[in-house]
Coordinates of C-alpha atoms in Angstrom, one line a residue:
M89 CA 94.7 91.8 203.4
A90 CA 94.4 88.7 201.2
E91 CA 95.1 86.4 204.1
T92 CA 92.5 87.8 206.5
T93 CA 89.9 88.0 203.8
S94 CA 90.6 84.5 202.7
A95 CA 90.1 83.3 206.3
S96 CA 86.7 84.8 206.4
L97 CA 85.6 83.5 203.1
H98 CA 87.1 80.1 202.9
E99 CA 85.8 78.3 205.9
A100 CA 85.1 74.7 204.9
I101 CA 81.5 73.7 205.0
P102 CA 80.3 70.2 205.6
I103 CA 78.0 69.1 202.8
Q104 CA 75.5 66.2 203.0
S105 CA 74.0 64.6 199.9
A106 CA 70.8 62.6 199.6
G107 CA 72.6 60.1 197.5
Q108 CA 74.7 57.1 198.7
P109 CA 77.5 57.6 201.2
S110 CA 80.8 58.4 199.6
Q111 CA 82.3 55.1 200.9
T112 CA 80.0 53.1 198.6
R113 CA 80.5 55.0 195.3
A114 CA 83.2 55.8 192.9
A115 CA 85.2 59.0 193.4
T116 CA 83.8 61.9 191.4
F117 CA 85.9 65.0 190.4
A118 CA 84.2 68.1 189.1
L119 CA 85.8 70.0 186.2
L120 CA 84.7 73.6 186.3
G121 CA 85.7 76.7 184.4
A122 CA 84.6 79.8 182.5
P123 CA 83.3 79.5 178.9
N124 CA 86.0 79.4 176.2
C125 CA 88.8 78.7 178.7
G126 CA 89.8 75.3 177.3
K127 CA 87.9 73.3 179.8
T128 CA 86.5 70.8 177.3
V129 CA 89.9 70.3 175.7
L130 CA 91.4 69.5 179.2
F131 CA 88.5 67.1 179.9
N132 CA 89.4 65.2 176.7
G133 CA 93.0 65.2 177.8
L134 CA 92.1 63.7 181.2
T135 CA 89.6 61.2 180.0
G136 CA 90.8 60.3 176.5
A137 CA 87.7 61.9 175.0
H138 CA 85.7 58.8 175.8
A139 CA 82.8 60.9 177.2
K140 CA 79.4 59.6 178.1
V141 CA 76.9 62.3 177.2
A142 CA 73.4 62.3 178.8
N143 CA 71.1 64.8 180.6
Y144 CA 71.1 65.7 184.2
P145 CA 68.0 64.4 185.9
G146 CA 65.1 66.9 185.5
V147 CA 66.9 69.3 183.3
T148 CA 67.7 69.5 179.6
V149 CA 71.4 70.3 180.1
D150 CA 74.0 68.0 178.7
K151 CA 76.2 66.0 181.2
R152 CA 79.6 64.9 180.0
E153 CA 81.3 62.2 182.1
G154 CA 84.3 60.1 181.6
A155 CA 86.8 57.9 183.4
F156 CA 90.2 59.4 184.4
L157 CA 92.9 57.9 182.3
D158 CA 95.2 57.2 185.2
D159 CA 92.5 55.7 187.4
A160 CA 89.4 54.2 185.9
A161 CA 87.7 54.3 189.4
V162 CA 87.7 58.1 189.2
R163 CA 84.8 59.7 187.2
I164 CA 85.4 63.3 185.9
I165 CA 82.3 65.4 185.2
D166 CA 82.6 68.3 182.8
L167 CA 80.2 70.9 184.1
P168 CA 78.7 73.8 182.0
G169 CA 80.9 76.8 181.7
T170 CA 80.3 79.6 184.2
Y171 CA 82.0 82.7 185.7
S172 CA 80.3 82.3 189.1
L173 CA 78.3 79.8 191.3
R174 CA 75.6 82.4 191.8
T175 CA 73.8 82.1 188.5
T176 CA 70.5 82.2 186.8
S177 CA 70.7 80.4 183.4
P178 CA 69.8 76.7 183.4
D179 CA 73.3 75.7 182.2
E180 CA 75.1 77.6 185.0
A181 CA 72.6 76.7 187.7
V182 CA 73.4 73.0 187.0
A183 CA 77.1 73.7 187.7
K184 CA 76.2 75.2 191.2
D185 CA 73.7 72.4 192.0
V186 CA 76.3 69.7 191.2
M187 CA 78.9 71.4 193.3
V188 CA 76.8 71.7 196.4
G189 CA 75.5 68.1 196.0
K190 CA 71.9 68.8 194.9
M191 CA 72.1 66.7 191.8
G192 CA 72.9 63.4 193.4
I193 CA 76.5 63.6 192.2
P194 CA 78.4 65.2 195.1
P195 CA 82.0 65.8 194.0
D196 CA 85.0 64.6 196.0
A197 CA 87.4 67.1 194.5
I198 CA 87.6 70.0 192.1
I199 CA 89.6 70.6 188.9
A200 CA 89.3 74.3 188.3
V201 CA 90.3 75.7 184.9
A202 CA 91.4 79.4 184.7
D203 CA 92.0 81.5 181.7
A204 CA 95.5 82.9 182.0
T205 CA 94.6 85.7 179.6
N206 CA 91.6 86.7 181.7
L207 CA 92.5 85.7 185.3
R208 CA 90.3 88.4 187.0
M209 CA 87.0 86.8 185.9
T210 CA 88.1 83.3 186.8
L211 CA 89.5 84.0 190.2
R212 CA 86.1 85.1 191.6
M213 CA 84.7 81.6 190.9
I214 CA 87.7 79.9 192.3
L215 CA 87.3 81.8 195.6
E216 CA 83.7 80.7 195.6
L217 CA 84.8 77.1 195.1
K218 CA 87.2 77.4 198.0
T219 CA 84.2 77.9 200.4
L220 CA 83.1 74.3 199.6
G221 CA 86.2 73.0 201.4
L222 CA 87.0 70.4 198.8
P223 CA 90.5 69.5 197.5
M224 CA 91.3 71.4 194.4
V225 CA 93.7 71.6 191.5
V226 CA 93.9 74.8 189.4
S227 CA 94.8 74.6 185.7
L228 CA 96.1 77.9 184.5
N229 CA 95.2 77.4 180.8
L230 CA 96.3 79.4 177.8
S231 CA 99.5 80.2 179.5
D232 CA 101.4 80.2 176.2
V233 CA 99.1 82.9 174.8
A234 CA 99.4 85.0 177.9
R235 CA 103.2 84.8 177.8
K236 CA 103.3 85.7 174.1
R237 CA 101.3 88.8 174.9
G238 CA 103.6 89.9 177.7
L239 CA 101.6 88.6 180.7
N240 CA 103.7 86.9 183.4
I241 CA 101.8 85.1 186.3
D242 CA 103.6 83.9 189.4
A243 CA 102.0 80.4 189.6
A244 CA 103.9 79.5 192.7
K245 CA 102.6 82.6 194.6
L246 CA 99.1 82.0 193.3
S247 CA 99.2 78.4 194.5
E248 CA 100.3 79.7 198.0
L249 CA 97.5 82.2 198.2
L250 CA 94.8 79.7 197.0
D251 CA 96.3 76.9 199.1
A252 CA 96.0 74.6 196.0
P253 CA 98.3 73.4 193.2
V254 CA 98.3 75.9 190.3
L255 CA 99.7 74.5 187.1
E256 CA 100.5 76.5 183.9
T257 CA 99.0 74.4 181.1
V258 CA 98.5 74.3 177.4
A259 CA 95.5 72.0 177.1
V260 CA 95.6 71.8 173.3
S261 CA 98.9 69.8 173.4
A262 CA 99.2 66.3 174.9
S263 CA 102.2 67.4 177.0
G264 CA 100.3 70.4 178.2
V265 CA 98.0 68.3 180.4
Q266 CA 100.6 66.0 181.8
A267 CA 101.2 68.1 184.9
V268 CA 97.5 68.4 185.5
R269 CA 97.1 64.6 185.2
E270 CA 99.8 64.1 187.8
A271 CA 98.2 66.6 190.2
V272 CA 94.7 65.1 189.7
A273 CA 96.1 61.6 190.4
K274 CA 97.2 62.9 193.9
L275 CA 93.8 64.2 194.8
P276 CA 92.0 62.4 197.7
R277 CA 89.5 59.9 196.3
K278 CA 86.9 60.5 199.0
R279 CA 85.7 63.7 200.7
S280 CA 86.6 63.8 204.4
F281 CA 83.2 65.2 205.4
P282 CA 79.6 64.5 204.5
A283 CA 77.7 66.9 202.2
T284 CA 74.9 69.3 203.2
P285 CA 73.5 71.1 200.2
A286 CA 71.4 73.6 202.2
S287 CA 74.5 74.7 204.2
A288 CA 76.6 75.0 201.1
E289 CA 74.0 77.2 199.4
R290 CA 73.6 79.4 202.4
T291 CA 77.4 80.0 202.5
L292 CA 77.5 80.8 198.8
D293 CA 74.6 83.2 199.1
A294 CA 76.2 84.9 202.0
L295 CA 79.3 85.8 200.1
E296 CA 79.7 89.5 199.6
S297 CA 80.6 90.5 196.1
D298 CA 82.6 93.5 197.2
K299 CA 84.8 91.3 199.4
L300 CA 85.3 88.8 196.7
Y301 CA 86.4 91.5 194.2
Q302 CA 88.7 93.0 196.8
E303 CA 90.3 89.7 197.4
V304 CA 90.6 89.1 193.6
E305 CA 92.4 92.5 193.2
S306 CA 94.7 91.7 196.2
I307 CA 95.7 88.4 194.6
L308 CA 96.2 89.9 191.2
A309 CA 98.5 92.6 192.7
Q310 CA 100.7 89.8 194.2
V311 CA 100.8 87.3 191.3
V312 CA 100.7 89.3 188.1
R313 CA 104.1 90.7 187.3
T314 CA 103.5 92.4 184.0
Q315 CA 100.3 93.5 182.4
M316 CA 99.3 91.8 179.2
T317 CA 99.6 94.0 176.1
L318 CA 97.7 93.0 173.1
P319 CA 99.5 93.0 169.7
A320 CA 98.9 95.8 167.3
W321 CA 96.9 93.6 164.9
H322 CA 94.6 92.6 167.7
K323 CA 93.7 96.2 168.5
K324 CA 93.3 97.1 164.8
L325 CA 91.1 94.1 164.3
D326 CA 88.9 95.0 167.3
D327 CA 88.6 98.5 166.0
I328 CA 87.1 97.1 162.8
V329 CA 85.0 94.3 164.3
L330 CA 83.4 96.5 166.9
H331 CA 82.9 99.5 164.7
P332 CA 79.2 100.3 164.3
V333 CA 79.5 100.6 160.5
W334 CA 82.5 98.6 159.4
G335 CA 81.8 95.9 162.0
M336 CA 78.2 95.5 160.9
I337 CA 79.3 95.2 157.2
M338 CA 81.9 92.6 158.2
L339 CA 79.3 90.7 160.2
L340 CA 76.9 90.7 157.2
V341 CA 79.7 89.5 154.9
I342 CA 80.6 86.7 157.3
L343 CA 76.9 85.6 157.6
F344 CA 76.5 85.7 153.8
M345 CA 79.5 83.4 153.4
V346 CA 78.3 81.1 156.1
F347 CA 74.9 80.7 154.6
Q348 CA 76.3 80.3 151.1
A349 CA 78.5 77.5 152.5
V350 CA 75.5 75.9 154.3
Y351 CA 73.4 75.7 151.2
T352 CA 76.1 75.0 148.5
W353 CA 78.4 72.6 150.4
A354 CA 75.6 70.7 151.9
A355 CA 73.7 70.2 148.6
P356 CA 75.7 67.2 147.1
I357 CA 75.7 65.4 150.5
M358 CA 72.0 66.0 150.9
D359 CA 71.4 64.7 147.4
A360 CA 73.5 61.6 148.2
I361 CA 71.6 60.9 151.5
E362 CA 68.3 61.4 149.7
G363 CA 69.4 59.1 146.9
G364 CA 70.6 56.5 149.3
F365 CA 67.4 56.3 151.2
T366 CA 65.4 56.3 148.0
A367 CA 67.5 53.4 146.7
L368 CA 67.1 51.6 150.0
G369 CA 63.4 52.1 150.0
E370 CA 63.2 50.8 146.4
W371 CA 65.3 47.7 147.3
V372 CA 63.3 46.9 150.4
G373 CA 60.0 47.4 148.4
A374 CA 61.3 45.1 145.6
N375 CA 62.6 42.3 147.9
M376 CA 59.7 42.1 150.3
A377 CA 56.2 40.7 149.8
P378 CA 53.7 43.5 149.2
G379 CA 51.6 44.3 152.2
I380 CA 51.3 46.5 155.3
L381 CA 54.8 45.6 156.6
N382 CA 56.4 46.5 153.3
D383 CA 54.5 49.8 153.2
L384 CA 55.5 50.6 156.9
L385 CA 59.2 50.0 156.3
V386 CA 59.4 51.8 153.0
N387 CA 57.0 54.8 153.5
G388 CA 57.2 54.9 157.3
V389 CA 60.5 53.8 158.7
I390 CA 62.9 54.5 155.8
A391 CA 61.1 57.7 154.6
G392 CA 60.9 59.0 158.2
T393 CA 64.6 58.4 158.9
G394 CA 65.5 59.9 155.6
S395 CA 63.5 63.0 156.3
V396 CA 65.6 63.7 159.4
L397 CA 69.1 62.7 158.1
V398 CA 68.7 64.7 154.8
F399 CA 69.1 68.0 156.7
L400 CA 72.0 66.8 158.9
P401 CA 74.7 68.2 156.5
Q402 CA 73.2 71.7 156.7
I403 CA 73.0 71.6 160.4
T404 CA 76.5 70.2 160.8
I405 CA 78.0 72.8 158.5
L406 CA 76.2 75.7 160.4
F407 CA 77.3 74.3 163.8
A408 CA 80.9 74.0 162.5
F409 CA 80.9 77.7 161.5
I410 CA 79.4 78.7 164.8
L411 CA 81.9 76.8 166.8
L412 CA 84.8 78.1 164.6
L413 CA 83.6 81.7 165.1
E414 CA 83.1 81.1 168.8
D415 CA 86.5 79.5 169.4
S416 CA 88.3 82.3 167.5
G417 CA 86.8 84.9 169.8
Y418 CA 84.7 86.6 167.1
L419 CA 81.2 85.4 168.1
P420 CA 81.0 87.3 171.4
R421 CA 82.0 90.4 169.6
A422 CA 79.1 89.9 167.1
A423 CA 76.7 89.5 170.0
F424 CA 78.1 92.7 171.5
L425 CA 77.8 94.5 168.2
L426 CA 74.2 93.5 167.7
D427 CA 73.1 94.2 171.2
N428 CA 71.8 97.7 170.5
V429 CA 69.9 96.6 167.4
M430 CA 68.3 93.6 169.2
A431 CA 67.5 95.7 172.3
K432 CA 64.9 97.6 170.3
S433 CA 62.8 94.4 170.0
G434 CA 63.3 93.5 173.7
L435 CA 66.1 91.0 173.2
S436 CA 69.9 91.3 173.6
G437 CA 73.0 90.2 171.9
R438 CA 72.8 87.0 173.9
S439 CA 69.9 85.9 171.6
F440 CA 72.1 86.2 168.5
I441 CA 73.6 82.7 168.5
P442 CA 70.4 80.8 169.2
L443 CA 68.6 82.8 166.5
L444 CA 71.4 82.3 164.1
S445 CA 71.0 78.5 164.5
S446 CA 67.3 78.9 163.5
F447 CA 68.3 79.3 159.9
A448 CA 69.4 75.7 159.8
C449 CA 66.8 74.3 162.2
A450 CA 64.7 75.6 165.1
V451 CA 65.4 72.6 167.2
P452 CA 69.1 73.4 168.1
A453 CA 68.1 77.1 168.3
V454 CA 65.6 76.3 171.0
M455 CA 68.1 74.1 172.8
S456 CA 70.9 76.7 172.7
A457 CA 68.6 79.4 174.2
R458 CA 69.3 77.8 177.6
T459 CA 72.5 79.8 177.9
I460 CA 70.5 83.1 178.1
H461 CA 70.4 84.3 181.8
D462 CA 67.2 86.3 181.8
P463 CA 64.2 83.9 181.9
R464 CA 61.9 86.3 180.0
E465 CA 64.4 86.9 177.3
R466 CA 65.0 83.1 177.1
L467 CA 61.3 82.4 176.6
V468 CA 60.9 85.2 174.0
T469 CA 63.9 83.9 172.1
I470 CA 62.4 80.4 172.1
A471 CA 59.0 81.8 171.0
V472 CA 60.4 83.7 168.0
A473 CA 63.0 81.2 166.8
P474 CA 60.5 79.2 164.7
L475 CA 59.7 82.4 162.7
L476 CA 63.2 82.5 161.1
T477 CA 63.4 80.6 157.8
C478 CA 64.8 77.1 158.5
S479 CA 66.1 74.7 155.9
A480 CA 62.9 72.6 156.1
R481 CA 60.9 75.4 154.5
L482 CA 63.1 75.5 151.4
P483 CA 61.4 72.6 149.5
V484 CA 58.0 74.2 150.0
Y485 CA 59.3 77.6 149.0
A486 CA 61.2 76.2 146.0
L487 CA 58.0 74.4 144.7
I488 CA 55.7 77.5 144.9
I489 CA 58.2 80.0 143.6
A490 CA 59.1 77.8 140.6
A491 CA 55.4 77.4 139.9
V492 CA 54.2 81.0 140.1
I493 CA 57.2 83.3 139.8
P494 CA 58.7 83.8 136.4
N495 CA 62.4 82.9 136.0
R496 CA 63.6 86.2 134.7
T497 CA 66.2 88.8 135.6
V498 CA 65.4 92.1 137.3
G499 CA 67.5 95.2 136.9
G500 CA 69.9 93.1 134.8
I501 CA 71.5 91.6 137.9
F502 CA 69.0 89.9 140.2
N503 CA 66.9 86.8 139.6
L504 CA 63.2 87.4 140.3
Q505 CA 62.8 83.9 142.0
G506 CA 65.9 84.5 144.1
L507 CA 64.5 87.9 145.2
T508 CA 61.3 86.3 146.2
L509 CA 63.1 83.8 148.4
F510 CA 65.1 86.7 149.9
V511 CA 61.8 88.5 150.6
L512 CA 60.6 85.4 152.5
Y513 CA 63.7 85.4 154.6
I514 CA 63.4 89.1 155.4
A515 CA 59.7 88.6 156.2
G516 CA 60.6 85.9 158.8
I517 CA 63.3 88.2 160.4
L518 CA 61.1 91.2 160.6
S519 CA 58.2 89.1 161.9
A520 CA 60.5 87.7 164.6
A521 CA 61.6 91.2 165.6
L522 CA 57.9 92.4 165.7
A523 CA 56.8 89.5 167.7
A524 CA 59.6 90.0 170.3
Y525 CA 58.7 93.7 170.5
I526 CA 55.0 93.0 171.1
M527 CA 56.0 90.4 173.8
K528 CA 58.2 93.0 175.5
R529 CA 55.3 95.6 175.4
L530 CA 52.9 93.1 176.9
A531 CA 55.3 92.1 179.6
R532 CA 55.9 95.8 180.4
M533 CA 52.2 96.4 180.7
K534 CA 52.2 93.7 183.4
G535 CA 55.1 95.4 185.1
N536 CA 57.5 92.4 185.0
V537 CA 60.1 93.6 182.5
Q538 CA 63.7 94.0 183.7
Q539 CA 66.0 94.5 180.7
F540 CA 69.5 94.2 181.9
P541 CA 72.4 95.6 180.0
L542 CA 74.7 93.1 178.2
L543 CA 77.8 92.6 180.3
M544 CA 80.3 90.3 178.8
E545 CA 84.1 89.8 178.8
L546 CA 85.4 89.8 175.3
P547 CA 88.0 87.0 174.9
T548 CA 91.2 87.6 173.0
F549 CA 91.4 86.6 169.4
R550 CA 93.2 83.2 169.0
T551 CA 93.7 80.4 166.6
P552 CA 90.7 78.0 166.8
N553 CA 91.4 74.6 168.4
F554 CA 90.1 72.3 165.7
K555 CA 90.2 69.2 167.9
H556 CA 87.9 70.9 170.4
I557 CA 85.7 72.1 167.5
M558 CA 85.3 68.5 166.2
T559 CA 84.5 67.1 169.6
S560 CA 81.9 69.8 170.3
L561 CA 80.5 69.4 166.8
W562 CA 80.0 65.7 167.3
D563 CA 78.3 66.2 170.6
R564 CA 75.8 68.7 169.0
V565 CA 75.2 66.5 166.1
K566 CA 74.4 63.5 168.4
A567 CA 72.1 65.7 170.5
F568 CA 70.2 66.8 167.3
L569 CA 69.8 63.2 166.1
K570 CA 68.7 62.0 169.5
R571 CA 66.2 64.7 170.3
A572 CA 65.0 65.8 166.9
G573 CA 65.5 62.6 164.9
T574 CA 63.6 60.3 167.2
I575 CA 60.7 62.7 167.5
I576 CA 60.3 63.3 163.8
F577 CA 60.8 59.6 163.1
A578 CA 58.2 58.5 165.5
L579 CA 55.7 61.1 164.3
T580 CA 56.4 60.2 160.7
V581 CA 55.5 56.6 161.4
I582 CA 52.3 57.7 163.1
L583 CA 51.4 59.9 160.3
W584 CA 52.1 57.1 157.8
G585 CA 49.3 55.2 159.6
L586 CA 47.0 58.2 159.1
V587 CA 47.8 58.4 155.3
S588 CA 47.7 54.6 154.8
W589 CA 44.7 53.4 156.6
P590 CA 42.0 52.6 155.8
Q591 CA 42.7 51.3 152.3
P592 CA 40.7 52.6 149.4
P593 CA 37.6 50.6 148.6
A594 CA 37.4 48.3 145.6
G595 CA 37.0 50.3 142.4
A596 CA 38.2 53.6 143.9
T597 CA 39.4 56.1 141.3
G598 CA 40.9 58.8 143.4
A599 CA 44.3 58.9 145.2
A600 CA 44.6 56.4 148.1
I601 CA 45.3 59.2 150.6
D602 CA 41.8 60.7 149.9
Y603 CA 40.2 57.6 151.5
S604 CA 42.6 57.5 154.5
L605 CA 42.2 59.1 158.0
A606 CA 44.4 61.9 156.8
G607 CA 42.1 62.5 153.9
M608 CA 39.1 62.5 156.2
I609 CA 40.8 65.1 158.4
G610 CA 41.8 67.2 155.4
H611 CA 38.2 67.3 154.1
A612 CA 37.0 68.1 157.6
I613 CA 39.3 71.1 158.1
Q614 CA 39.0 72.4 154.6
P615 CA 36.1 74.8 155.5
L616 CA 38.4 76.4 158.1
F617 CA 41.0 77.1 155.5
A618 CA 38.6 78.1 152.7
P619 CA 39.0 81.8 153.5
L620 CA 42.7 81.4 152.7
G621 CA 42.0 79.9 149.3
F622 CA 43.3 76.4 150.4
T623 CA 41.8 73.4 148.5
W624 CA 41.1 70.0 150.2
E625 CA 44.2 68.6 148.5
M626 CA 46.3 71.3 150.2
C627 CA 44.7 70.6 153.6
I628 CA 45.4 66.8 153.2
A629 CA 49.0 67.5 152.4
M630 CA 49.4 69.7 155.5
I631 CA 48.5 66.7 157.8
P632 CA 51.8 64.7 157.2
G633 CA 53.5 68.1 157.2
I634 CA 52.9 68.3 160.9
A635 CA 55.9 66.0 161.4
A636 CA 58.2 68.1 159.3
R637 CA 57.5 70.9 156.9
E638 CA 59.6 69.4 154.1
V639 CA 57.2 66.4 153.9
V640 CA 54.5 68.6 152.4
V641 CA 56.0 68.4 148.9
A642 CA 55.9 64.6 148.9
A643 CA 52.4 64.7 150.4
L644 CA 51.2 66.9 147.6
G645 CA 52.7 64.5 145.1
T646 CA 50.7 61.7 146.7
V647 CA 47.5 63.7 146.8
Y648 CA 47.8 64.6 143.1
A649 CA 48.8 61.0 142.2
V650 CA 52.2 62.1 140.9
S651 CA 54.3 59.1 139.9
A652 CA 58.0 59.8 140.1
S653 CA 61.2 58.1 141.2
S654 CA 62.7 61.0 143.3
E655 CA 61.8 64.1 145.3
D656 CA 63.2 66.3 142.5
A657 CA 61.0 64.5 140.0
V658 CA 58.0 64.9 142.2
Q659 CA 58.6 68.6 142.5
N660 CA 59.1 69.0 138.8
A661 CA 55.8 67.2 138.1
L662 CA 54.0 69.3 140.7
I663 CA 55.1 72.7 139.2
P664 CA 52.6 72.7 136.3
I665 CA 49.8 71.3 138.6
V666 CA 50.3 74.1 141.1
H667 CA 50.6 76.7 138.3
N668 CA 47.4 75.6 136.6
N669 CA 45.2 74.6 139.5
W670 CA 46.0 76.9 142.4
G671 CA 46.1 80.4 141.0
L672 CA 48.4 83.2 142.2
P673 CA 46.4 84.3 145.3
T674 CA 46.2 80.7 146.6
A675 CA 49.9 80.1 146.0
F676 CA 51.0 83.4 147.6
A677 CA 48.7 82.6 150.6
F678 CA 50.3 79.1 150.9
L679 CA 53.8 80.8 151.0
A680 CA 52.6 83.2 153.7
W681 CA 51.2 80.3 155.7
Y682 CA 54.5 78.5 155.8
V683 CA 56.4 81.7 156.8
Y684 CA 54.7 81.4 160.2
A685 CA 53.0 78.0 160.5
P686 CA 53.9 76.0 163.6
M687 CA 54.0 72.8 161.5
C688 CA 57.1 71.1 163.0
A689 CA 56.3 68.7 165.8
A690 CA 59.9 68.2 166.7
T691 CA 60.3 72.0 167.4
L692 CA 57.2 72.0 169.6
A693 CA 58.3 68.9 171.5
V694 CA 61.7 70.5 172.2
I695 CA 60.0 73.7 173.3
K696 CA 58.0 71.7 175.8
R697 CA 61.2 70.0 177.0
E698 CA 63.1 73.3 177.4
T699 CA 60.4 75.4 179.0
K700 CA 58.9 72.5 181.1
S701 CA 55.6 74.2 180.6
A702 CA 52.7 72.9 178.6
K703 CA 51.1 76.3 178.9
D704 CA 54.0 78.1 177.3
T705 CA 54.2 75.5 174.5
F706 CA 50.5 75.9 173.8
L707 CA 50.7 79.7 173.8
I708 CA 53.7 79.7 171.4
T709 CA 51.9 77.2 169.1
G710 CA 48.7 79.3 169.3
Y711 CA 50.3 82.7 168.4
L712 CA 52.3 81.1 165.5
F713 CA 49.0 79.6 164.2
V714 CA 47.2 82.9 164.5
M715 CA 50.0 84.8 162.7
A716 CA 50.0 82.2 159.9
Y717 CA 46.3 82.3 159.5
L718 CA 46.1 86.1 159.5
A719 CA 49.0 86.5 157.1
A720 CA 47.6 83.9 154.6
F721 CA 44.1 85.4 154.9
A722 CA 45.4 88.9 154.2
V723 CA 47.6 87.8 151.3
Y724 CA 44.8 85.8 149.7
Q725 CA 42.1 88.4 150.1
I726 CA 44.3 91.3 148.9
T727 CA 45.9 89.4 145.9
S728 CA 42.5 87.9 144.8
R729 CA 41.2 91.4 144.4
I730 CA 44.3 92.8 142.7
L731 CA 45.2 89.9 140.3

C-alpha cells in the first residue's frame, strides 16, 4: 500500500522561479523540520554557526543563512520550524513559500530533520516535501533519546520507502552530524528542472490529508520495531505538570522564580550599564567644548543609547529562561495547561509565551506573536501585550509609590509599597484579559470568530541543549537591539531636539525645558489632561516619555530643575517634590495612566511592522490611549472626593 500511495503522491513537479536561472547562482539547500527537533543545532553543525541573520523580503520573519562547512559555494537556509507545508502562521508560511520558490530563493536540495521520538508528526511533512521532486537527505535526530526509551527505528527501511538517505543523528555532538555532512556533500548542486511556484502550490494544495496519514501509518508499521515507552519519572512528572491544580501551582512557582531572577540578577548589571553611560556622558561633556554638539552627544546619543541598553540584562535573562523551559519540553505543557483559562478571554495557550515576554518588554512579545496560527488571535495578542507591566514602567512606578505610599508592613508580613506594585501588575493582567474578551465579543458580533481548539504535540522531557540555547539567545538579543534599539535611539535624539530647542531667552528664571518645543507642547496639551489632575510639568515630562516610558523620571527631574549626578539621585530628589506638590489623587491618576498608556514608540513601530497595517496600529494606539485616559480620570475624580 505504501508503494502505490507513494507513487500517486510523489510525482516530481517542475518549479520555475522568477529569480535568476540556477546556472548563475550558488547552490541553495533548505533545512526544514518541526519545532524543537534539533534543526538549529544541526544548522550550526553544518555551517559552523556562522549564520547571517536578516529578514525575508516583505515579512518580519528571521532568515538564517550560512555557508556549508565542506563547500563554501553551498548556502544552507535554516527555515522556520513547521509540521506541514500547508500553514497559516507567518513563520510557517515562509517555509512553504521558500520551498516552492516564491521568495526568490528556490532551493536545489532539501535537508529534512525528523524527531525520532515523534516520527509520526514529522513524516507527514517529509511526504509533502517529496512532492517537490528535489534531492533530499533526512536526519533522524534525537536517535539516542529514542533508543534509551525503547524505540527502535529501521533507518535502512525508512530510507528505502522514502527513496532518500536517512541518517540516525545526535546533532548535539560534533560526531553526530558527521554522517549528515557527508550525505549533504553528495547532494546535487543544481536542480535538474526549472521552478514553477504556482504548479508546486497547486500540487501541495491537492494533497489529501487522509491519504497522507494512511501513508504515514503504513510507513510506521514497516519501520518502527518497538514502541517507545516513557520512563516512570516522565509519566509521574507529566501527571504533576498537567494536573489542573498541582500543575498550576508549579507553573506559578516557576514564574515567580523567573521574575525574581529577572529583577534581582539583572539589577547589578543594569546599575553597571547605567553608571558606565553616565560616566561616559560626563567624560564627553567635560572634554568637549560647550555647545549644541556637546549637548547632542551627551543628552541625545549617549543618553538615548543608554536608555535602550540598560534594559538588555532583564530581557536577556527572561529570554534565557523561556528558551530553557522550551528546550526542556516544559513550556508547551504550560501553554496546554493555561489554554482553558485563556480561552475565557478569547485567546489560547499559544498566546502564553508572547504575553510572558511582555513582562520584560512588549517589543519581543509582539515579535513572538507571529508564531500564532489564527490571524485574529495573533492580532488580539499583539493588541493586549502592551497592557502587561513591562520593565520600563518600573522607574515610574517606583518614584510614585515611594512618594505617596508609606513604607510600612501590612499584616506583619507584607510591605505596603510592594503590595501596591503587585496590585499594578494584577491590574495590567486583568485589563489585558478584559480587553481580549471585549475584542472577542466584538468580533463575534461581526460573525467572524472561529476559535479553534489547541492541538499540539507535547515533546518528551529532555536535558536542555545549552549550546542551542546560547545561539538562539544571541539571535534574539541581536533582533531586539536592531529593531527596538535603533527605533528608541532615533526617537530619543529627535525628542532631544524638542526639549533642547529653542534655547531659553536671556534672563530666564524657569527650567530650560519650559521654553523649548516640548515645553510649548506640554503647555498646549495641559488643558486636555486637566480633568486627570495633571500639571503642566507632568505634561511636559510625558513628551520625551513617548520614546520610552522610563525616560519620564529623568524628564521630571529636568522640569523641576533637579540637579543630581545619577538617575537614582534624581529619583530621590523628586520624591519630596512629588509628595508635596502633586497630592494623592494626582499621583494615583498618574499611576493609572501609565498602566495603560501607549507611550512606547518602539512598541508601536514594531506593531506596525508585524501587522503591516497602519489602521490596526492606529486602532491599538487609540484604544490604549482611551483606556489610559478613562482609568486616570476615574481614579482622580474618585480619590479627589474621598481623600
